[in-house]
PDB file of C-alpha atoms in Angstrom:
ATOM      1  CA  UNK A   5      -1.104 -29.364  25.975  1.00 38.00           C
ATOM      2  CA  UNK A   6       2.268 -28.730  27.921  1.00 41.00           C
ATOM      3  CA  UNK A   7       2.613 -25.001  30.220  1.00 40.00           C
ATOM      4  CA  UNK A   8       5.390 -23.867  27.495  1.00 42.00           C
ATOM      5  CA  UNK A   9       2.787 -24.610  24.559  1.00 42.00           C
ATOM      6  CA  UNK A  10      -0.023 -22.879  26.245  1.00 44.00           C
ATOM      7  CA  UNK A  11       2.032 -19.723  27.072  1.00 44.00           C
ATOM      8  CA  UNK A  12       3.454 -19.809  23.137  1.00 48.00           C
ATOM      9  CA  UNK A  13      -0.195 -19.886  21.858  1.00 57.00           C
ATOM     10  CA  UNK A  14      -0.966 -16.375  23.777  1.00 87.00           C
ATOM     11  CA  UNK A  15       1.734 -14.229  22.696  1.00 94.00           C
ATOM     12  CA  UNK A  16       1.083 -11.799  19.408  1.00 96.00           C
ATOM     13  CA  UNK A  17       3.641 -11.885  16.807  1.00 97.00           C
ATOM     14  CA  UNK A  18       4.438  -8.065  15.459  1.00 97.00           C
ATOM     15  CA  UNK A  19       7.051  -8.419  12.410  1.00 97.00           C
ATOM     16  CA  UNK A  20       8.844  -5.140  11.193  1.00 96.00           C
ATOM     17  CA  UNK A  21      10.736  -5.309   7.694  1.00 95.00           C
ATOM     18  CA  UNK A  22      13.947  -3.406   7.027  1.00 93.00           C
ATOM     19  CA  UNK A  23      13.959  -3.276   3.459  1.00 91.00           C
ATOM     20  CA  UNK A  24      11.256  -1.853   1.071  1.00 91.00           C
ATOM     21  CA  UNK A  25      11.213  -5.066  -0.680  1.00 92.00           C
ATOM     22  CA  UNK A  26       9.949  -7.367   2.517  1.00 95.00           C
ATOM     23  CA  UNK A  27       7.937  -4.214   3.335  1.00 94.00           C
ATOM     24  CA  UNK A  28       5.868  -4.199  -0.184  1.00 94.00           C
ATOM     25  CA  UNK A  29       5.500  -8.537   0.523  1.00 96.00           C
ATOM     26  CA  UNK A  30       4.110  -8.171   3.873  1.00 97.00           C
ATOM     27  CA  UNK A  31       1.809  -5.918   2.302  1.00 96.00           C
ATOM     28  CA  UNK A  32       0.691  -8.562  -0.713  1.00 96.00           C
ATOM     29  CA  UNK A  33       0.679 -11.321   1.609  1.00 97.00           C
ATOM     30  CA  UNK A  34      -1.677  -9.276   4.180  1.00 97.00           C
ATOM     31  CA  UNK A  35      -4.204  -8.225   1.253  1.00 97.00           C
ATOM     32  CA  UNK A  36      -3.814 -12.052  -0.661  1.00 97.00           C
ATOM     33  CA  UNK A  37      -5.167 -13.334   2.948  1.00 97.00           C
ATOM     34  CA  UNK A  38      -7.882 -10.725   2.923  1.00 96.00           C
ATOM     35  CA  UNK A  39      -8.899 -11.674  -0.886  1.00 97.00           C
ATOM     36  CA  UNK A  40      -8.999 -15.184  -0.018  1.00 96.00           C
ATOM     37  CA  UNK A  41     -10.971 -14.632   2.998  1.00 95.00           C
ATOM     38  CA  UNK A  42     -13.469 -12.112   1.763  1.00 95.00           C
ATOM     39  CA  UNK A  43     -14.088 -14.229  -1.689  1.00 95.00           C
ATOM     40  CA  UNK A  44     -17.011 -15.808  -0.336  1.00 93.00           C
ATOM     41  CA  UNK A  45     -19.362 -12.517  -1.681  1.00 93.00           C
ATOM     42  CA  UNK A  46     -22.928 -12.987  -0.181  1.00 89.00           C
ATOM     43  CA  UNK A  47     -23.824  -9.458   0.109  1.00 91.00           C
ATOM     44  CA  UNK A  48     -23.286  -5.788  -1.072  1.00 92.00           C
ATOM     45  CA  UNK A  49     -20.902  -5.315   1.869  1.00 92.00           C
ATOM     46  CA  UNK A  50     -18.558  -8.079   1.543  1.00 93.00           C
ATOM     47  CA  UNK A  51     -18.722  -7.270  -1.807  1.00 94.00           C
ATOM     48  CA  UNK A  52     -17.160  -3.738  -1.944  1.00 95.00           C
ATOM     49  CA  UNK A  53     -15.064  -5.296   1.052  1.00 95.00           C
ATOM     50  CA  UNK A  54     -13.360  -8.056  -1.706  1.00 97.00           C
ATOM     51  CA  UNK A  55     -13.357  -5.319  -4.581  1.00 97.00           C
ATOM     52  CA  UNK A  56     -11.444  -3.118  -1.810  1.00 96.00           C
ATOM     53  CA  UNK A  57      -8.354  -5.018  -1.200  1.00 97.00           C
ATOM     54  CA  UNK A  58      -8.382  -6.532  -4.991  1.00 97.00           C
ATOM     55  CA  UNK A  59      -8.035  -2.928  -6.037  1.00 96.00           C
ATOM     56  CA  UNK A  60      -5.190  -2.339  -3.435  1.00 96.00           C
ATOM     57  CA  UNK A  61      -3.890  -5.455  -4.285  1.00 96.00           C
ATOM     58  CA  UNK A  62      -3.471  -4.236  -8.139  1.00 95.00           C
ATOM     59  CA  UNK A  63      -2.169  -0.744  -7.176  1.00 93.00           C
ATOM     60  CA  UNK A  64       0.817  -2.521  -5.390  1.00 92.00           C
ATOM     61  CA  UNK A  65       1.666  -4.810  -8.327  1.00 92.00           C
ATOM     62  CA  UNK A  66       1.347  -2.155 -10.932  1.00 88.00           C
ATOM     63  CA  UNK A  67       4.198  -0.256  -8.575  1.00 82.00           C
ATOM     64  CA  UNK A  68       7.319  -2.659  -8.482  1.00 74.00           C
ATOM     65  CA  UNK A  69       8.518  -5.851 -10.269  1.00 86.00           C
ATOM     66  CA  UNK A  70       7.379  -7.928  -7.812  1.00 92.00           C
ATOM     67  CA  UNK A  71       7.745 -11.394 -10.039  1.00 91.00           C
ATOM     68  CA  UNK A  72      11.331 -10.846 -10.956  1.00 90.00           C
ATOM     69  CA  UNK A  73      11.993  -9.802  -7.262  1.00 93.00           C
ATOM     70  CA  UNK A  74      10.285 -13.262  -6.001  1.00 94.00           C
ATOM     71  CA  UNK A  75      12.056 -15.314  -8.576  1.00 93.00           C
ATOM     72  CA  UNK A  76      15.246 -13.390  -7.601  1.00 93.00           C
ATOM     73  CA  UNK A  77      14.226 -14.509  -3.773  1.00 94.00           C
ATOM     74  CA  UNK A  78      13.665 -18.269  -4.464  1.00 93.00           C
ATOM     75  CA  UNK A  79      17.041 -19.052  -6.325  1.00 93.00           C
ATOM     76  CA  UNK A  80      18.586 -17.023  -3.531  1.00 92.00           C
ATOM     77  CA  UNK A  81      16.558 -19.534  -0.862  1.00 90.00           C
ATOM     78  CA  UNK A  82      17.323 -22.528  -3.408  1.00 90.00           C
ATOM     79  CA  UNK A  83      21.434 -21.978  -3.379  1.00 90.00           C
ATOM     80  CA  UNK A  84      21.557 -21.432   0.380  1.00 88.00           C
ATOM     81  CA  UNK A  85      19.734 -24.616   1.112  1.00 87.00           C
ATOM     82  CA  UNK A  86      21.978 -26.197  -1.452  1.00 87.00           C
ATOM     83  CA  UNK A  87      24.196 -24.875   0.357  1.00 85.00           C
ATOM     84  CA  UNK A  88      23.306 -26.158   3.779  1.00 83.00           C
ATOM     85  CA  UNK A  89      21.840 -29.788   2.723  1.00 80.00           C
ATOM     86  CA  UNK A  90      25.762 -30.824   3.625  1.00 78.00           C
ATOM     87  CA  UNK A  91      26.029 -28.930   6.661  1.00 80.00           C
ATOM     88  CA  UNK A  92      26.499 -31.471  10.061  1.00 80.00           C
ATOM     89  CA  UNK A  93      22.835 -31.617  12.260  1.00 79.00           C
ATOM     90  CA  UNK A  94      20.858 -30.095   9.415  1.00 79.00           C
ATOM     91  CA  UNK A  95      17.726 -32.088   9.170  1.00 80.00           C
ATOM     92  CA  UNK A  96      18.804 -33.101   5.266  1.00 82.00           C
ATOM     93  CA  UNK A  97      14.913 -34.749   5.039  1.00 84.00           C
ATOM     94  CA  UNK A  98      13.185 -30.609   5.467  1.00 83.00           C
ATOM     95  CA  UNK A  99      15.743 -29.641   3.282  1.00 85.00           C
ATOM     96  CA  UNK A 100      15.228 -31.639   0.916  1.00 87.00           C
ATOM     97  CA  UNK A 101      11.517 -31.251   0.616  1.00 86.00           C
ATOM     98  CA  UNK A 102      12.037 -27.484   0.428  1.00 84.00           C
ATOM     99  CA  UNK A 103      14.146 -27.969  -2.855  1.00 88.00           C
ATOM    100  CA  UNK A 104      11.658 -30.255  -4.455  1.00 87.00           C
ATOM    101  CA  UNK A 105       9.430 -27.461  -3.916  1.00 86.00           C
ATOM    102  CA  UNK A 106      11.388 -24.246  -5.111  1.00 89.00           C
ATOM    103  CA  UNK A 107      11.906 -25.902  -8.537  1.00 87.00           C
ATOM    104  CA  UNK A 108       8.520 -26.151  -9.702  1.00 87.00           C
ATOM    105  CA  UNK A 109       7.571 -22.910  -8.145  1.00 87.00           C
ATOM    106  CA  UNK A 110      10.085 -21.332  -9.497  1.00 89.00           C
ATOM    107  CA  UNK A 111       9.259 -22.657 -13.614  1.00 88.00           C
ATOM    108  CA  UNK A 112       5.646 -22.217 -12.394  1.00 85.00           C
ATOM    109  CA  UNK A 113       6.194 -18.357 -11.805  1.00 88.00           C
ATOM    110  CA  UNK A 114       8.239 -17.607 -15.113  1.00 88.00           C
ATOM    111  CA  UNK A 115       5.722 -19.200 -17.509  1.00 87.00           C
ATOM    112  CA  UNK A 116       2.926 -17.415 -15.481  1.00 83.00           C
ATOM    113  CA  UNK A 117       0.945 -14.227 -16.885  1.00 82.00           C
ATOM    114  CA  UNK A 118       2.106 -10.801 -15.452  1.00 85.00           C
ATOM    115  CA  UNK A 119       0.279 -10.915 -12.053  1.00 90.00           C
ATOM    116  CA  UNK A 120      -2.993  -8.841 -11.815  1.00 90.00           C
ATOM    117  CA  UNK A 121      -3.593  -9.244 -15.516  1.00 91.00           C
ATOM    118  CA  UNK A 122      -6.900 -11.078 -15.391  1.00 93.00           C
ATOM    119  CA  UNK A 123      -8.152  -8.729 -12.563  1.00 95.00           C
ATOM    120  CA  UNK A 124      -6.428  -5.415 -14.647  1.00 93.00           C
ATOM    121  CA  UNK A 125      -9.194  -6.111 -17.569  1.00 93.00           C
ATOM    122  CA  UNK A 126     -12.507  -7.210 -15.766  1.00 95.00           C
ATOM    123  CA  UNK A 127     -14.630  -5.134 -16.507  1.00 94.00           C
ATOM    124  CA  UNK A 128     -16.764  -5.548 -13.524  1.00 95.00           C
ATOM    125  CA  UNK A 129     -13.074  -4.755 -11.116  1.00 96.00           C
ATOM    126  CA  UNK A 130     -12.208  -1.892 -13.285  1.00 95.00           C
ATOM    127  CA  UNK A 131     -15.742  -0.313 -13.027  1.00 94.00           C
ATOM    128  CA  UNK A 132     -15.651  -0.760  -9.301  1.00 95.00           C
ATOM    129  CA  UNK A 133     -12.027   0.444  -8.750  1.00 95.00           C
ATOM    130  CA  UNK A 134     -12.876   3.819 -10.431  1.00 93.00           C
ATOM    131  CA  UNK A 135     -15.840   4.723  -7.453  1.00 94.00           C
ATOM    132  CA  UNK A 136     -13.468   3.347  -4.965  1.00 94.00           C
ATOM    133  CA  UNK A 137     -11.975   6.323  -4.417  1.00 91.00           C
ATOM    134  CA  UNK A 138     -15.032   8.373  -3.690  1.00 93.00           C
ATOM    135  CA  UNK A 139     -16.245   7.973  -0.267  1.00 93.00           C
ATOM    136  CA  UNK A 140     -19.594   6.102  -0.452  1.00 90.00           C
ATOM    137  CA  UNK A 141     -19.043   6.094  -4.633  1.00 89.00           C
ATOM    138  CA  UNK A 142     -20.330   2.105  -4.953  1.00 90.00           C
ATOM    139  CA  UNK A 143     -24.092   3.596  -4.259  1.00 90.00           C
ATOM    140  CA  UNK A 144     -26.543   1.248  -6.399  1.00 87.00           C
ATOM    141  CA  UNK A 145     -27.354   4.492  -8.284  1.00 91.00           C
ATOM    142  CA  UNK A 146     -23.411   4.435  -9.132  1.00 90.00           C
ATOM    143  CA  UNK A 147     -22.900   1.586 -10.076  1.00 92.00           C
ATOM    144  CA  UNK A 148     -26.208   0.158 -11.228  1.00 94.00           C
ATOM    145  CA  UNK A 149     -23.631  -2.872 -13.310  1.00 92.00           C
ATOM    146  CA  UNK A 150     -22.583  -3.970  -9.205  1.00 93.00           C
ATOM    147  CA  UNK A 151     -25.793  -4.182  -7.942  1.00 93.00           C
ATOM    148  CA  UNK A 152     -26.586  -6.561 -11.598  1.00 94.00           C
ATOM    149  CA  UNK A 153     -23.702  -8.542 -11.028  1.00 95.00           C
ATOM    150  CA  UNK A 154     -24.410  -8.698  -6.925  1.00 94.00           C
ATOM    151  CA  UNK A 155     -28.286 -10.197  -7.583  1.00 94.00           C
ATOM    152  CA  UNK A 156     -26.502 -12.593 -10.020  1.00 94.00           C
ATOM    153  CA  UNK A 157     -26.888 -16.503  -9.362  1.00 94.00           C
ATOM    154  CA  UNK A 158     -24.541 -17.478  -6.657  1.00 92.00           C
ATOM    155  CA  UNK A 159     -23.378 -19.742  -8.599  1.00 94.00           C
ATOM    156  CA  UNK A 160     -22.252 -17.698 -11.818  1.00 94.00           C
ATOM    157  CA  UNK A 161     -20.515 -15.520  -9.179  1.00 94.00           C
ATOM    158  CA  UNK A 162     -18.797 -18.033  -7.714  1.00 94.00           C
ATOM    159  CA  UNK A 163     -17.125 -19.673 -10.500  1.00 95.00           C
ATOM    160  CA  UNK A 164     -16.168 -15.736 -12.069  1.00 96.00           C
ATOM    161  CA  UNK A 165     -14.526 -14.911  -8.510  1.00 96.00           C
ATOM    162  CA  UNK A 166     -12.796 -18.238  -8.899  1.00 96.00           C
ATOM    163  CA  UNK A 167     -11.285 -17.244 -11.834  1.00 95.00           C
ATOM    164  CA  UNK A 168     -10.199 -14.268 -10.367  1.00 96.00           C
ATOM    165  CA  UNK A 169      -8.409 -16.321  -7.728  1.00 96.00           C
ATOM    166  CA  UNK A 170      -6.922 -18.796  -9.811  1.00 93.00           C
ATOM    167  CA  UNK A 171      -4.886 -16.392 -11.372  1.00 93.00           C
ATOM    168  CA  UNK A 172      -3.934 -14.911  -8.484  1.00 94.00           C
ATOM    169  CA  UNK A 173      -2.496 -18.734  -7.476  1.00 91.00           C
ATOM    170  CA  UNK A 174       0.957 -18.742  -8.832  1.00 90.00           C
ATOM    171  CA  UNK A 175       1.891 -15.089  -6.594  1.00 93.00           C
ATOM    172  CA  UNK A 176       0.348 -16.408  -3.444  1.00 93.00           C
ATOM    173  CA  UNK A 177       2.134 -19.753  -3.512  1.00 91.00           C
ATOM    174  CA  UNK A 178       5.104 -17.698  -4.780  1.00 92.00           C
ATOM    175  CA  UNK A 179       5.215 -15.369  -1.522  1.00 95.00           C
ATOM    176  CA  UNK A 180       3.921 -17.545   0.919  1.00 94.00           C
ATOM    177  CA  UNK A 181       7.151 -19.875  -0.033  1.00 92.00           C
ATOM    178  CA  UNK A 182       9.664 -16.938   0.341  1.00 94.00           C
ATOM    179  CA  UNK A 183       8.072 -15.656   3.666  1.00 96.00           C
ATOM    180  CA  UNK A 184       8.310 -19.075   5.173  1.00 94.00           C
ATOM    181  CA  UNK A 185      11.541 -19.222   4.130  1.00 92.00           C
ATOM    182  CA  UNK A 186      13.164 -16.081   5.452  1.00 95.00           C
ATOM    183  CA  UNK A 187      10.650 -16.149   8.795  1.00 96.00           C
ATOM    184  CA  UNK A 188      12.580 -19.468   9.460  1.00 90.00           C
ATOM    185  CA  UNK A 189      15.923 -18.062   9.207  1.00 89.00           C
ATOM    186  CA  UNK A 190      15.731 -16.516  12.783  1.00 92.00           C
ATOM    187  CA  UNK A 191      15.185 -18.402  15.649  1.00 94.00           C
ATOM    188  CA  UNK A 192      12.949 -16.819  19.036  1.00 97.00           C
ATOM    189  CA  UNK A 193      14.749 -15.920  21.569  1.00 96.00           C
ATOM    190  CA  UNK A 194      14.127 -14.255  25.071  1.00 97.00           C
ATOM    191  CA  UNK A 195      15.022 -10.651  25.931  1.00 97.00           C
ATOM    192  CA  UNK A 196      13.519  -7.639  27.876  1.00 95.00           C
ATOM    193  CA  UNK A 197      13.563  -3.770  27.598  1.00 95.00           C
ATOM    194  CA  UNK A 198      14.212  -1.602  30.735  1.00 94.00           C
ATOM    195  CA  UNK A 199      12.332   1.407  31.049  1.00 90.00           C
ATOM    196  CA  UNK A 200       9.812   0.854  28.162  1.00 94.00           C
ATOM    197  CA  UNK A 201      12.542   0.335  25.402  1.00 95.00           C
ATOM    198  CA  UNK A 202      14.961  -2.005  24.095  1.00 97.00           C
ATOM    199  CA  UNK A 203      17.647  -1.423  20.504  1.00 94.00           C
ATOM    200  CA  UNK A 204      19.876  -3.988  18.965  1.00 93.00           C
ATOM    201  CA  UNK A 205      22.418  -4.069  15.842  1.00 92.00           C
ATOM    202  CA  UNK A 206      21.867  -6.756  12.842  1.00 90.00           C
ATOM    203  CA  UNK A 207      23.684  -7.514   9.736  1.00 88.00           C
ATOM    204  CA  UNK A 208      21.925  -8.878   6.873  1.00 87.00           C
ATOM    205  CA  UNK A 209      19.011  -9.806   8.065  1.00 92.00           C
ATOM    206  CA  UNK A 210      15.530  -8.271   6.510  1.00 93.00           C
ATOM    207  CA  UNK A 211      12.769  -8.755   8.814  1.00 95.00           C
ATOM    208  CA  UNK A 212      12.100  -8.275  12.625  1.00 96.00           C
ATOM    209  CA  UNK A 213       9.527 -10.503  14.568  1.00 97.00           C
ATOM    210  CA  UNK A 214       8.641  -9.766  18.528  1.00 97.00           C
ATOM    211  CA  UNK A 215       6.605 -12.423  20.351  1.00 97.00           C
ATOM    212  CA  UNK A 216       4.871 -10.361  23.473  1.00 96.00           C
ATOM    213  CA  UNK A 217       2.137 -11.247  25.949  1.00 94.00           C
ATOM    214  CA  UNK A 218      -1.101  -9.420  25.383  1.00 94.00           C
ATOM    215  CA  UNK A 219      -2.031  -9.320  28.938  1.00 89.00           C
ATOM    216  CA  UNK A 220      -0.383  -6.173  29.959  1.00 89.00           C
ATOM    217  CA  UNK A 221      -2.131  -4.266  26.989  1.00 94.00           C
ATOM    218  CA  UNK A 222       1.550  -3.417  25.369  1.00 95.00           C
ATOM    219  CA  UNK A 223       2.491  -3.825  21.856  1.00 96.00           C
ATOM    220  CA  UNK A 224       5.817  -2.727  20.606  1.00 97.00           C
ATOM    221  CA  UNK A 225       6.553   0.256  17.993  1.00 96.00           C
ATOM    222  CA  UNK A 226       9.495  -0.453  16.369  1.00 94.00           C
ATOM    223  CA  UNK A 227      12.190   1.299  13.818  1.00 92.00           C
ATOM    224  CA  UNK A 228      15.148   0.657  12.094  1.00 87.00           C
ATOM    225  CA  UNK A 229      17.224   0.829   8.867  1.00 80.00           C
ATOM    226  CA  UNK A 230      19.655  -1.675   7.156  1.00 79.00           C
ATOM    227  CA  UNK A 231      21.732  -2.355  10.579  1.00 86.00           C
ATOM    228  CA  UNK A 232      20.296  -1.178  13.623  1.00 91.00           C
ATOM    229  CA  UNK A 233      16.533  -0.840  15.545  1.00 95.00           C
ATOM    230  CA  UNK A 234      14.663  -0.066  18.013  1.00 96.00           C
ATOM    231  CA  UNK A 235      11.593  -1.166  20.085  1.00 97.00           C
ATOM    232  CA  UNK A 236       9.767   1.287  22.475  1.00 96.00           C
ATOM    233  CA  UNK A 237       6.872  -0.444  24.237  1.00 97.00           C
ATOM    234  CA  UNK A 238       3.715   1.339  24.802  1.00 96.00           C
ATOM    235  CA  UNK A 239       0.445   1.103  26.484  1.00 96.00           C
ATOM    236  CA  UNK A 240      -2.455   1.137  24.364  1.00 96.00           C
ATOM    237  CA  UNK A 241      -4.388   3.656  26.803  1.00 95.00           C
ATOM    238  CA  UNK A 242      -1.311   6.312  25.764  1.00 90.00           C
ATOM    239  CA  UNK A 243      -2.623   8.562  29.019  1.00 90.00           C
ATOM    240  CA  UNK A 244      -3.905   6.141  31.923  1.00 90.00           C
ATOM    241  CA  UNK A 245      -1.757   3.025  31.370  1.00 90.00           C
ATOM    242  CA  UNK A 246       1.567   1.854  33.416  1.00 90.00           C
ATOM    243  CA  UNK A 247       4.213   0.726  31.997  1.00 92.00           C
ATOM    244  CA  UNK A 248       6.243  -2.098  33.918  1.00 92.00           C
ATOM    245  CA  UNK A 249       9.808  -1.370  34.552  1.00 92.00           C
ATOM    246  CA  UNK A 250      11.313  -4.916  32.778  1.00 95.00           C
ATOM    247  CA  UNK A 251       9.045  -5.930  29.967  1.00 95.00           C
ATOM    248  CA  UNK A 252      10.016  -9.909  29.095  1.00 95.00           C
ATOM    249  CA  UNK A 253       9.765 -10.427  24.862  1.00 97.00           C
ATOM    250  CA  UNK A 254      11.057 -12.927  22.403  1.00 97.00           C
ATOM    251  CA  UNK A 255      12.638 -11.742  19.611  1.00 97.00           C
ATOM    252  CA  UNK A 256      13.903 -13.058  16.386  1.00 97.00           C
ATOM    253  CA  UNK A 257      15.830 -11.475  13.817  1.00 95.00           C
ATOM    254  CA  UNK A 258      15.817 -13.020  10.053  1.00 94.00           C
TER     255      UNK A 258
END
C-alpha cells in the first residue's frame, strides 16, 4: 500500500444533502444497510433492533413517492451519460456499463410492487410496530406472538425474513444505483478553513461530501440551502478541546 492510499483509508467521509429529496435517500439507504445488517435475528435484542429500523424504514416510504422520484433520478442519470458517452477522454467502456445497467433497473422498478407492501401487511411487523412506540413496549408479556415467533426454528425464521428482504431488493438496488451515480459527479479536492470555519457557493449540485482526518478529534457541522454552505469545525470535547488555526479537508461537491 502506497503513503497517499494509507492516508485516504483514515479520513471519515461526512456527506450533507441540499435538497429534501437526497436528504429522505440518505436516510433509506442508512436504514436499508441497517436491515441488511441486523437480518441475521439470533436473539430478542437483535430482534427488536431489525423490527426497529424496518418500522422506520416503512414510516419514510409511506411519506413521499419515493419510486417515481428514483425512476425520475435514473432517466435523468441515463440521458446525461448518453449524453457524455461522446464526450473526448470519457472512459466510453464505464459508461457504457452504467447504461446497460440503468435499463433493466429502471423496467425492474416500474413492474415492482409499491415498496414496503409485503412488510405493510405482516402481521408479525405490524404487531411489533404498534409497541414500538412505547418505551420498553416489546416486553414478552406484550407481545407474547414475538417471543412465539423469536423461539421459532431458525430456519422458518430465516427463510420469512428473507422474504421480507427480497422485496425490499428492487429499492435497494434502485438507490444504491442513483447514490453512486450522483456521489461520482464531484470529484475530492483539497481545501482548509481558517479559524474553525470554511463557506463556499454551488449551483446545481445536491449533495456535499468532506473527507477529514480523525486524529485531531474534529468533525465538521455543516449548512446550506440550494446555492450556498457552510462548514464550522468543532471539537468533540465542546469545552476542553483546541481547535487548530488551518484545518486541511477535501471536499467534493455533487
Amino acid at each position: 500500500m502506497s503513503m497517499s492510499e494509507h492516508i485516504e483509508t483514515t479520513l471519515v467521509t461526512y456527506e450533507y444533502p441540499m435538497n429534501e429529496k437526497i436528504r429522505s435517500w440518505l436516510r433509506l439507504e442508512t436504514l436499508l444497510m441497517q436491515i441488511y445488517e441486523q437480518s441475521n435475528i439470533t436473539s430478542y435484542s437483535s430482534g427488536i433492533a431489525f423490527f426497529r429500523s424496518v418500522s422506520e424504514l416503512i414510516e419514510i416510504l409511506d411519506r413521499g413517492e419515493v419510486r417515481s422520484d428514483l425512476i425520475k433520478e435514473l432517466e435523468k442519470q441515463k440521458n446525461r451519460l448518453l449524453n457524455w458517452i461522446d464526450s473526448p477522454n470519457v472512459d466510453k467502456t464505464l459508461i457504457t456499463s452504467f447504461l446497460n445497467e440503468l435499463t433493466p433497473k429502471i423496467s425492474s422498478l416500474m413492474s415492482a410492487p409499491r415498496f414496503g407492501h409485503q412488510l405493510r401487511n405482516d402481521k408479525i411487523i405490524s404487531m411489533v410496530r404498534q409497541r414500538l412506540s412505547i418505551p420498553g413496549g416489546c416486553c414478552s408479556f406484550d407481545l407474547p406472538t414475538l417471543q412465539l415467533w423469536l423461539n421459532m426454528p431458525q430456519a422458518d425464521r430465516d427463510n420469512e425474513i428473507k422474504s421480507w428482504l427480497n422485496s425490499l431488493d428492487p429499492l435497494q438496488e434502485a438507490l444504491e444505483t442513483v447514490l453512486l451515480l450522483i456521489r461520482q459527479n464531484g470529484s475530492f479536492e483539497a481545501a482548509e478553513s481558517h479559524n474553525g470555519f470554511y463557506q463556499g457557493s454551488v449551483e446545481g449540485k445536491e449533495l456535499l461530501r468532506i473527507r477529514l482526518a480523525p486524529d485531531n478529534l474534529i468533525y465538521p457541522q455543516i449548512s446550506g440551502h440550494k446555492t450556498r454552505f457552510a462548514l464550522r469545525f468543532l471539537h468533540i470535547d465542546s469545552e476542553n478541546g483546541i481547535l487548530p488555526d488551518v484545518i486541511r479537508f477535501q471536499l467534493a461537491c455533487c
